[in-house]
Coordinates of C-alpha atoms in Angstrom, one line a residue:
X27 CA 0.8 0.1 -0.3
X28 CA 1.6 3.4 -0.9
X29 CA 1.7 5.2 2.3
X30 CA 3.0 8.7 1.1
X31 CA 4.2 10.6 -1.8
X32 CA 7.0 13.6 -1.5
X33 CA 8.4 15.4 -3.5
X34 CA 12.5 16.4 -4.6
X35 CA 13.5 17.8 -1.3
X36 CA 15.6 20.2 -3.7
X37 CA 14.6 20.5 -7.0
X38 CA 13.5 24.7 -5.9
X39 CA 16.3 25.0 -3.3
X40 CA 17.2 29.2 -3.3
X41 CA 20.8 29.9 -4.5
X42 CA 20.8 32.9 -2.4
X43 CA 18.1 34.7 0.2
X44 CA 16.7 33.0 3.4
X45 CA 15.9 29.6 3.9
X46 CA 13.0 30.0 5.1
X47 CA 11.6 31.7 1.6
X48 CA 11.0 29.9 -1.6
X49 CA 8.1 27.0 -2.1
X50 CA 7.8 24.0 0.2
X51 CA 8.7 20.8 -0.3
X52 CA 5.1 18.8 0.4
X53 CA 4.6 15.5 1.3
X54 CA 1.0 13.9 1.4
X55 CA 0.3 11.0 3.6
X56 CA -2.4 8.0 2.8
X57 CA -3.9 7.5 5.6
X58 CA -4.9 3.2 6.3
X59 CA -8.3 2.6 5.9
X60 CA -10.9 4.3 8.2
X61 CA -13.1 2.6 10.5
X62 CA -15.9 4.6 9.4
X63 CA -16.8 6.4 5.9
X64 CA -17.1 10.1 5.8
X65 CA -18.3 12.4 2.8
X66 CA -16.8 15.4 3.5
X67 CA -15.1 17.4 6.6
X68 CA -17.0 20.8 6.3
X69 CA -16.1 24.1 8.6
X70 CA -19.2 26.0 9.7
X71 CA -18.3 29.7 11.9
X72 CA -16.3 28.1 14.1
X73 CA -17.5 24.5 13.8
X74 CA -16.4 21.3 11.9
X75 CA -18.1 18.7 11.1
X76 CA -17.8 15.3 9.4
X77 CA -20.7 15.1 7.3
X78 CA -21.9 10.6 7.5
X79 CA -24.7 8.8 7.5
X80 CA -24.5 8.0 11.3
X81 CA -24.9 11.2 13.7
X82 CA -22.1 12.8 15.9
X83 CA -21.3 11.9 19.2
X84 CA -18.6 13.0 20.0
X85 CA -17.1 17.3 20.2
X86 CA -13.7 17.8 20.6
X87 CA -12.8 21.7 21.4
X88 CA -9.3 23.3 20.6
X89 CA -9.3 26.3 21.2
X90 CA -12.4 28.7 20.3
X91 CA -13.1 26.1 17.1
X92 CA -15.4 23.0 17.8
X93 CA -14.9 19.5 16.7
X94 CA -18.2 17.4 15.3
X95 CA -17.0 14.2 15.8
X96 CA -17.8 9.9 15.9
X97 CA -16.8 8.1 19.2
X98 CA -15.7 5.0 16.7
X99 CA -13.5 6.8 14.4
X100 CA -11.0 8.7 16.8
X101 CA -10.7 5.6 19.6
X102 CA -9.8 3.5 17.2
X103 CA -6.2 5.5 15.5
X104 CA -5.7 6.7 19.1
X105 CA -5.7 5.3 22.8
X106 CA -5.6 9.3 24.5
X107 CA -9.5 9.2 22.9
X108 CA -9.9 5.5 23.9
X109 CA -8.4 5.8 27.2
X110 CA -10.5 9.4 27.8
X111 CA -13.8 8.1 26.2
X112 CA -13.3 4.9 28.4
X113 CA -13.6 6.6 31.6
X114 CA -16.4 8.6 30.7
X115 CA -18.5 5.4 30.2
X116 CA -18.0 4.5 33.0
X117 CA -18.6 7.7 34.8
X118 CA -21.9 7.8 33.5
X119 CA -23.3 4.4 35.1
X120 CA -25.6 2.7 33.1
X121 CA -25.9 4.7 30.4
X122 CA -23.8 2.5 28.7
X123 CA -22.5 5.9 26.7
X124 CA -25.4 7.0 24.7
X125 CA -25.9 10.3 24.6
X126 CA -22.4 13.1 22.7
X127 CA -19.4 12.5 24.3
X128 CA -17.7 16.6 25.4
X129 CA -14.0 16.9 25.4
X130 CA -11.7 19.7 25.9
X131 CA -8.1 19.7 24.1
X132 CA -6.7 22.9 26.1
X133 CA -2.8 22.2 25.0
X134 CA -2.6 20.5 21.6
X135 CA 1.2 21.1 20.0
X136 CA 0.1 22.4 17.0
X137 CA -3.7 23.7 17.5
X138 CA -6.9 23.3 15.3
X139 CA -4.5 23.7 12.2
X140 CA -2.6 19.8 13.4
X141 CA -6.1 18.6 15.2
X142 CA -7.8 19.0 11.8
X143 CA -5.6 17.0 10.0
X144 CA -6.1 14.6 12.6
X145 CA -9.6 14.5 12.0
X146 CA -8.7 13.6 7.6
X147 CA -6.6 11.2 9.1
X148 CA -8.7 9.7 11.4
X149 CA -12.0 9.5 8.4
X150 CA -9.7 8.6 5.4
X151 CA -8.7 11.2 3.8
X152 CA -5.4 12.3 2.5
X153 CA -3.1 14.7 4.7
X154 CA -1.3 17.3 2.7
X155 CA 2.1 18.1 5.2
X156 CA 5.0 20.5 4.3
X157 CA 8.3 20.7 6.3
X158 CA 6.8 23.9 8.4
X159 CA 3.9 21.5 9.3
X160 CA 5.1 18.7 9.8
X161 CA 6.9 18.8 13.4
X162 CA 3.2 20.3 15.1
X163 CA 1.4 16.9 13.7
X164 CA 4.0 15.1 14.9
X165 CA 3.9 16.3 18.5
X166 CA -0.1 16.3 18.3
X167 CA -0.1 12.8 16.8
X168 CA 1.9 11.4 20.0
X169 CA 0.2 13.2 22.2
X170 CA -3.6 11.6 20.8
X171 CA -1.2 8.3 21.1
X172 CA -2.1 7.1 17.9
X173 CA 1.4 4.9 17.4
X174 CA 0.8 1.6 15.7
X175 CA 0.2 -0.5 18.5
X176 CA -3.8 0.7 17.4
X177 CA -3.6 0.4 13.8
X178 CA -0.5 -0.7 11.8
X179 CA 0.3 2.6 9.3
X180 CA -1.3 5.1 12.3
X181 CA 0.3 8.5 11.3
X182 CA 2.8 8.8 14.2
X183 CA 5.3 5.7 12.3
X184 CA 4.0 7.7 8.5
X185 CA 4.7 11.2 10.2
X186 CA 8.1 10.1 11.5
X187 CA 9.0 9.4 7.9
X188 CA 8.4 12.0 6.4
X189 CA 9.9 13.9 9.5
X190 CA 12.7 12.3 9.1
X191 CA 13.8 12.5 5.4
X192 CA 12.6 16.6 5.7
X193 CA 15.6 17.0 8.0
X194 CA 18.1 15.3 6.7
X195 CA 17.5 15.2 2.7
X196 CA 17.0 19.0 2.8
X197 CA 18.7 22.3 4.1
X198 CA 16.3 24.2 4.0
X199 CA 14.3 21.8 5.5
X200 CA 15.5 20.8 8.3
X201 CA 15.6 25.0 8.8
X202 CA 12.2 24.5 8.7
X203 CA 11.6 22.2 10.8
X204 CA 13.3 23.8 13.5
X205 CA 11.3 27.0 13.2
X206 CA 8.4 25.3 13.2
X207 CA 9.3 22.9 16.5
X208 CA 9.3 27.3 18.2
X209 CA 5.7 26.9 18.7
X210 CA 5.5 23.5 20.2
X211 CA 8.9 23.6 22.0
X212 CA 8.0 21.2 24.9
X213 CA 7.4 18.6 22.7
X214 CA 9.4 18.9 20.2
X215 CA 12.3 19.0 22.2
X216 CA 10.8 16.0 24.8
X217 CA 10.6 14.3 21.6
X218 CA 14.0 15.4 20.4
X219 CA 13.4 16.8 17.3
X220 CA 14.5 20.1 18.0
X221 CA 18.3 17.8 19.2
X222 CA 17.7 16.0 15.2
X223 CA 17.4 19.2 13.1
X224 CA 20.7 20.2 15.5
X225 CA 23.2 18.1 14.7
X226 CA 21.6 17.4 11.0
X227 CA 22.8 21.3 10.6
X228 CA 25.7 20.7 12.5
X229 CA 26.8 17.4 10.1
X230 CA 25.6 19.6 7.2
X231 CA 27.8 23.2 8.1
X232 CA 30.6 21.0 8.5
X233 CA 30.6 19.2 4.7
X234 CA 30.5 20.9 1.4
X235 CA 27.9 23.2 0.7
X236 CA 27.5 22.0 -2.6
X237 CA 26.7 17.7 -1.2
X238 CA 22.8 20.1 -0.3
X239 CA 22.2 22.1 -3.6
X240 CA 23.9 24.7 -1.3
X241 CA 25.9 27.7 -4.0
X242 CA 27.4 30.0 -2.3
X243 CA 26.5 33.8 -2.4
X244 CA 28.6 36.7 -4.0
X245 CA 31.1 37.8 -1.4
X246 CA 30.5 34.4 1.4
X247 CA 33.4 32.4 2.6
X248 CA 33.0 28.3 1.4
X249 CA 33.6 28.2 5.6
X250 CA 31.2 30.4 6.3
X251 CA 28.1 29.9 4.1
X252 CA 25.9 28.3 6.9
X253 CA 26.1 31.7 8.8
X254 CA 23.1 33.3 7.6
X255 CA 20.4 31.2 8.0
X256 CA 22.3 29.8 11.5
X257 CA 21.8 33.1 12.4
X258 CA 17.7 33.2 12.3
X259 CA 17.6 30.3 14.9
X260 CA 15.9 31.4 18.7
X261 CA 18.6 31.6 20.9
X262 CA 17.4 27.9 22.6
X263 CA 17.6 26.4 19.0
X264 CA 21.0 28.8 18.2
X265 CA 22.7 27.2 21.4
X266 CA 21.9 23.8 20.6
X267 CA 23.2 23.6 17.3
X268 CA 26.2 26.0 18.4
X269 CA 27.3 22.6 20.8
X270 CA 27.1 20.3 17.9
X271 CA 28.9 22.1 15.8
X272 CA 31.9 22.2 18.3
X273 CA 31.2 17.8 18.5
X274 CA 31.8 17.5 14.6
X275 CA 35.2 19.8 14.7
X276 CA 34.5 22.8 13.3
X277 CA 37.4 24.7 14.2
X278 CA 36.7 27.9 17.4
X279 CA 37.2 30.9 14.8
X280 CA 34.8 29.9 12.8
X281 CA 32.1 29.0 15.5
X282 CA 33.2 32.2 17.0
X283 CA 32.7 33.8 13.7
X284 CA 29.3 32.2 13.4
X285 CA 28.2 33.4 17.1
X286 CA 29.1 37.6 16.5
X287 CA 27.2 37.0 13.2
X288 CA 24.3 35.5 15.0
X289 CA 24.9 38.4 18.3
X290 CA 25.1 41.4 15.2
X291 CA 22.5 40.4 13.8
X292 CA 19.5 40.1 16.7
X293 CA 20.7 42.5 19.5
X294 CA 23.6 45.0 17.1
X295 CA 21.1 46.4 13.7
X296 CA 17.4 47.7 13.8
X297 CA 15.8 44.4 14.7
X298 CA 15.5 43.0 18.7
X299 CA 15.5 39.7 19.6
X300 CA 12.0 40.3 21.7
X301 CA 9.6 43.3 20.7
X302 CA 8.4 44.7 23.5
X303 CA 5.4 45.7 21.9
X304 CA 4.0 42.1 22.3
X305 CA 6.2 40.5 24.9
X306 CA 6.9 42.8 28.5
X307 CA 8.9 45.1 29.1
X308 CA 10.0 43.1 32.5
X309 CA 9.9 39.6 30.6
X310 CA 11.5 40.5 27.7
X311 CA 14.6 42.6 29.0
X312 CA 14.8 39.4 31.2
X313 CA 15.2 37.1 28.6
X314 CA 17.7 40.0 26.5
X315 CA 19.8 39.0 30.0
X316 CA 19.6 35.6 29.4
X317 CA 20.4 35.8 26.1
X318 CA 23.6 37.7 26.6
X319 CA 24.6 35.3 29.4
X320 CA 24.2 32.1 27.0
X321 CA 25.9 33.7 24.4
X322 CA 29.2 34.3 26.9
X323 CA 28.8 30.6 27.9
X324 CA 29.0 29.2 24.5
X325 CA 31.7 31.6 22.9
X326 CA 35.1 28.8 22.1
X327 CA 38.1 29.2 25.0
X328 CA 40.2 28.9 22.9
X329 CA 42.6 32.2 22.1
X330 CA 41.7 34.3 18.9
X331 CA 38.3 32.1 18.4
X332 CA 36.4 35.4 18.8
X333 CA 38.1 39.2 17.9
X334 CA 38.3 42.1 21.2
X335 CA 35.4 44.3 19.1
X336 CA 32.9 41.7 19.0
X337 CA 33.9 40.6 22.8
X338 CA 33.9 45.0 24.0
X339 CA 30.1 44.9 21.9
X340 CA 29.2 41.6 23.9
X341 CA 31.0 43.4 26.7
X342 CA 28.1 47.0 26.5
X343 CA 25.3 44.3 25.7
X344 CA 26.0 42.8 29.5
X345 CA 26.7 45.9 31.3
X346 CA 23.5 47.6 29.4
X347 CA 21.3 44.5 30.2
X348 CA 23.1 43.8 34.1
X349 CA 24.1 40.3 34.0
X350 CA 25.9 38.1 35.9
X351 CA 28.8 39.8 37.3
X352 CA 31.2 36.7 37.3
X353 CA 30.6 36.3 33.6
X354 CA 31.4 40.6 33.4
X355 CA 34.3 40.0 35.2
X356 CA 34.8 36.8 33.5
X357 CA 34.5 38.3 29.7
X358 CA 36.8 41.6 31.2
X359 CA 39.5 40.0 31.5
X360 CA 39.4 38.0 28.6
X361 CA 39.3 41.3 27.1
X362 CA 42.0 42.3 28.5
X363 CA 44.7 39.2 27.6
X364 CA 43.7 40.5 24.3
X365 CA 44.6 43.9 24.5
X366 CA 48.4 43.5 23.3
X367 CA 47.5 42.7 20.0
X368 CA 44.5 43.8 19.4
X369 CA 44.3 45.9 16.9
X370 CA 43.3 49.7 17.2
X371 CA 40.1 49.3 14.8
X372 CA 39.0 46.7 17.5
X373 CA 38.2 48.9 20.3
X374 CA 35.9 51.3 18.3
X375 CA 32.4 50.4 19.7
X376 CA 30.0 52.8 19.0
X377 CA 26.7 55.0 20.8
X378 CA 24.0 55.1 19.6
X379 CA 22.6 57.9 21.7
X380 CA 22.3 61.6 19.8
X381 CA 24.7 63.0 23.4
X382 CA 26.9 60.5 24.0
X383 CA 30.8 60.2 21.9
X384 CA 30.8 58.5 18.8
X385 CA 33.1 55.8 20.6
X386 CA 32.2 54.0 23.8
X387 CA 35.1 55.4 25.7
X388 CA 34.6 54.4 29.3
X389 CA 34.3 50.3 27.9
X390 CA 37.2 50.7 26.7
X391 CA 39.1 52.5 29.9
X392 CA 37.2 49.2 31.9
X393 CA 39.3 46.7 29.9
X394 CA 42.8 48.4 30.4
X395 CA 42.6 49.0 33.8
X396 CA 41.3 45.1 33.6
X397 CA 44.9 44.4 31.6
X398 CA 47.6 46.8 34.0
X399 CA 45.9 44.0 36.8
X400 CA 46.3 41.6 34.8
X401 CA 49.9 42.6 33.9
X402 CA 51.4 43.3 37.1
X403 CA 50.5 39.1 37.8
X404 CA 52.7 38.0 34.3
X405 CA 56.0 38.3 33.8
X406 CA 55.5 38.6 30.7
X407 CA 53.3 41.0 29.5
X408 CA 54.5 43.7 27.0
X409 CA 52.9 46.8 28.5
X410 CA 54.4 49.2 26.0
X411 CA 52.1 47.1 23.0
X412 CA 49.2 48.2 24.8
X413 CA 51.0 51.5 25.6
X414 CA 51.1 52.5 21.8
X415 CA 47.3 50.5 21.2
X416 CA 45.9 53.6 23.5
X417 CA 47.8 55.8 22.1
X418 CA 46.4 55.6 17.9
X419 CA 42.9 55.0 19.9
X420 CA 43.0 58.3 21.8
X421 CA 44.1 60.3 18.3
X422 CA 41.1 57.9 16.7
X423 CA 38.7 59.8 19.4
X424 CA 40.3 63.0 20.4
X425 CA 38.4 65.2 17.9
X426 CA 35.0 64.3 19.3
X427 CA 33.5 66.8 20.3
X428 CA 31.4 65.2 23.1
X429 CA 34.5 63.2 24.7
X430 CA 34.8 64.8 28.0
X431 CA 37.6 66.0 29.6
X432 CA 37.6 63.7 33.0
X433 CA 37.1 60.8 30.4
X434 CA 39.9 61.7 27.3
X435 CA 42.3 61.8 30.7
X436 CA 40.8 58.7 32.6
X437 CA 42.2 57.1 29.8
X438 CA 45.6 58.5 29.4
X439 CA 46.0 57.8 33.1
X440 CA 44.8 54.6 33.0
X441 CA 48.8 53.2 31.8
X442 CA 51.8 53.1 33.9
X443 CA 54.5 55.2 32.9
X444 CA 56.3 52.5 31.8
X445 CA 53.7 51.2 29.5
X446 CA 54.8 54.2 27.2
X447 CA 58.5 54.1 25.2
X448 CA 58.0 57.8 24.7
X449 CA 55.0 60.5 24.7
X450 CA 54.9 61.6 21.4
X451 CA 52.1 60.0 20.6
X452 CA 50.5 60.5 23.4
X453 CA 51.4 64.3 22.8
X454 CA 50.1 63.9 19.3
X455 CA 46.6 62.5 21.0
X456 CA 46.1 65.6 23.5
X457 CA 46.8 68.4 20.9
X458 CA 44.2 66.9 18.8
X459 CA 41.8 67.4 20.9
X460 CA 42.9 70.8 23.0
X461 CA 42.2 71.1 18.5
X462 CA 38.7 69.6 19.2
X463 CA 37.4 71.3 22.3
X464 CA 38.8 75.1 22.1
X465 CA 36.2 76.5 24.9
X466 CA 38.5 74.5 28.3
X467 CA 39.4 76.0 30.9
X468 CA 43.4 76.5 31.1
X469 CA 42.9 74.8 34.4
X470 CA 41.0 71.8 32.1
X471 CA 44.1 72.2 29.4
X472 CA 47.0 71.8 32.1
X473 CA 45.0 68.9 33.9
X474 CA 45.1 67.1 30.0
X475 CA 48.5 67.6 29.4
X476 CA 50.1 66.5 33.1
X477 CA 51.1 62.7 31.3
X478 CA 53.2 64.3 29.2
X479 CA 56.7 64.3 29.7
X480 CA 59.4 67.0 28.5
X481 CA 62.7 64.1 28.5
X482 CA 60.2 61.7 26.6
X483 CA 59.1 63.7 23.5
X484 CA 61.2 63.9 20.6
X485 CA 63.0 67.0 20.1
X486 CA 60.9 67.8 16.7
X487 CA 58.2 67.0 19.0
X488 CA 59.0 69.5 22.3
X489 CA 60.1 72.4 19.6
X490 CA 56.4 71.5 18.0
X491 CA 54.9 71.9 21.4
X492 CA 56.9 75.2 22.1
X493 CA 55.2 77.2 19.3
X494 CA 52.0 75.4 20.1
X495 CA 49.9 78.0 21.5
X496 CA 47.3 75.2 22.1
X497 CA 49.6 73.8 25.4
X498 CA 48.3 75.7 28.4
X499 CA 51.2 78.6 29.6
X500 CA 52.3 76.3 32.4
X501 CA 52.9 73.3 30.2
X502 CA 54.7 75.3 27.7
X503 CA 56.7 77.5 30.4
X504 CA 58.4 74.4 32.2
X505 CA 58.8 73.3 27.8
X506 CA 60.9 76.1 28.0
X507 CA 62.6 76.4 31.2
X508 CA 63.7 72.6 30.8
X509 CA 64.9 73.3 27.3
X510 CA 67.4 76.1 28.6
X511 CA 68.7 73.8 31.3
X512 CA 69.2 71.3 28.5
X513 CA 71.0 73.6 27.0
X514 CA 72.7 75.4 29.3
X515 CA 74.8 71.4 30.6
X516 CA 75.0 71.0 26.2
X517 CA 77.5 74.7 26.6
X518 CA 78.9 74.1 29.1
X519 CA 79.2 70.5 28.1
X520 CA 81.4 71.9 25.3
X521 CA 82.7 75.2 26.9
X522 CA 84.6 72.7 29.2
X523 CA 86.6 72.2 26.9
X524 CA 87.9 75.4 26.1
X525 CA 86.4 76.9 30.0
X526 CA 86.0 74.2 32.6
X527 CA 85.4 77.9 34.6
X528 CA 82.2 78.3 32.6
X529 CA 80.1 75.2 33.4
X530 CA 78.6 76.2 36.8
X531 CA 77.8 79.8 36.1
X532 CA 76.6 79.1 33.0
X533 CA 73.5 76.5 35.0
X534 CA 72.9 78.7 37.7
X535 CA 72.4 81.4 35.9
X536 CA 69.8 79.6 33.8
X537 CA 68.2 78.5 36.7
X538 CA 68.3 81.4 38.8
X539 CA 66.7 83.3 35.9
X540 CA 63.1 80.7 35.1
X541 CA 63.3 80.4 38.9
X542 CA 62.9 84.6 38.8
X543 CA 60.5 84.3 36.4
X544 CA 58.0 81.7 38.0
X545 CA 55.7 78.9 36.0
X546 CA 53.2 81.0 35.6
X547 CA 53.7 83.9 33.2
X548 CA 52.3 86.1 30.6
X549 CA 52.1 85.7 27.1
X550 CA 55.2 88.5 27.1
X551 CA 57.3 86.3 28.4
X552 CA 57.0 82.7 27.4
X553 CA 58.0 85.6 24.0
X554 CA 61.4 86.4 26.0
X555 CA 62.2 82.8 26.7
X556 CA 61.4 82.0 23.0
X557 CA 63.9 84.3 21.8
X558 CA 66.2 83.5 24.5
X559 CA 66.4 80.0 23.7
X560 CA 67.1 81.4 20.7
X561 CA 69.9 82.8 21.2
X562 CA 71.8 80.5 23.6
X563 CA 70.8 77.7 20.1
X564 CA 73.2 80.1 17.9
X565 CA 75.7 80.3 21.0
X566 CA 75.6 76.4 20.4
X567 CA 76.1 76.2 17.2
X568 CA 79.1 78.6 17.8
X569 CA 80.8 76.7 19.9
X570 CA 80.5 74.1 18.3
X571 CA 82.2 75.0 15.5
X572 CA 85.0 76.7 17.9
X573 CA 85.4 73.1 19.0
X574 CA 85.6 71.6 15.6
X575 CA 88.5 73.8 15.1
X576 CA 90.2 73.7 17.8
X577 CA 90.3 69.9 17.3
X578 CA 91.6 70.7 14.2
X579 CA 94.1 72.4 15.1
X580 CA 95.4 70.0 17.3
X581 CA 95.4 66.9 15.5
X582 CA 97.9 69.6 13.1
X583 CA 99.6 69.9 15.8
X584 CA 100.3 66.4 16.9
X585 CA 101.4 65.5 12.7
X586 CA 103.7 67.4 13.3

């Protein structure tokens, strides 16, 4: 006997786009010979009637619909109905089962649609199913106990045949089955439909895509062709798929990229995982918090399996949703351990508010502070790598007019002095910040520049700083005095070959001038110091020339 008819599962498979689109594959289930012959099943408003020569003696309420049926047709295929009808008959006390029996099915998987297919099957009508409807029907058949013990070729076995066929033979049908499980979640998990779909997806994802008629999209890697389809899954189903994929030995960096792709689709774009219009706000927030915690827990533990940028976005989400503090600490530590190899672009985590900074500087401050603590415990730490990274990051965010002085300064001060081999990049970032924030007070500008040290700047950077009107007068004055001292020492060292008695007098003269003027000087005093510095440079050049002449004379006298 013919039991079902299925179309070629891949003949309509789309070469691009979502697996949920396209014309669905179908299957016709042919039921065995019915116990009661019926002419048709008809609907009148919210009532369904089976047209037969025998009056209805069973009414089943499913949701808002009532089905007027016959005990004989239903109990012959359903152990559930058999048991209920027998129990009700025993309660009737001698009425011999006469009258119409009423039953209510409140929690039937698949609801009215699935029960309508069950009714058709029990009365001998063909049942048309697709990958989208087979899981709810299979769950309903199991609840109603429609197994082969009651009748050979019953609904469970026939639905199972097409379910297995759809899951393992077609990539798109596997996803359609899995998506349909969302509405019958407890039953689908109990009957292992979700696990079977997850294993099938993992198997196919780790195999050549062409084996399933799946062509990669333009710009799509042969390794990542399955990302887009997997990202359509709900979080609980996504977790099971990722677990199955890990067990198949898929590379950790691919697993990490897939998790990042899913997160980007559901949290970082315009689509949110829970619509607060349909889900109460407090419940939506709780579900989002659980989702973020699940994503953190499922991350591959292997080094470099996920990017620093994705982890920072995940940390930002976790902070926003107030997730478990232990998980936040774990994530923060993981990011901190990656900073020494992190490219500066990975630190760019965008803000969404109109009055916010373009990028979230606060979250970077957090992980830098965590790195400092971590590096103290690690003798092999390379803080200079992080110093260069943060100075480059400072230069990128310095132009942001919304970046507060305290945030900029906190990021500058987050690293110890030994994390910078030079202050040149720091000076460049500070200068850019001062240029973008001209309304800062003298005190604020001075506080921003305090981390920068004269002796850690190159000659060119010092020269630029002493002519930089954006720097506070106090800083410029200090730099000029230090430059004078440096030049005086250089002049003294040069003159010592000619007249050693001048060394002490020169240094004292320069230092006394600096002390007399003080550190806070008016603008004209700055210009005077600049002229003195230029004069001292000229004198130093003359002395160096004189020294060269003397050295030549000494050499000549030696050869005579």
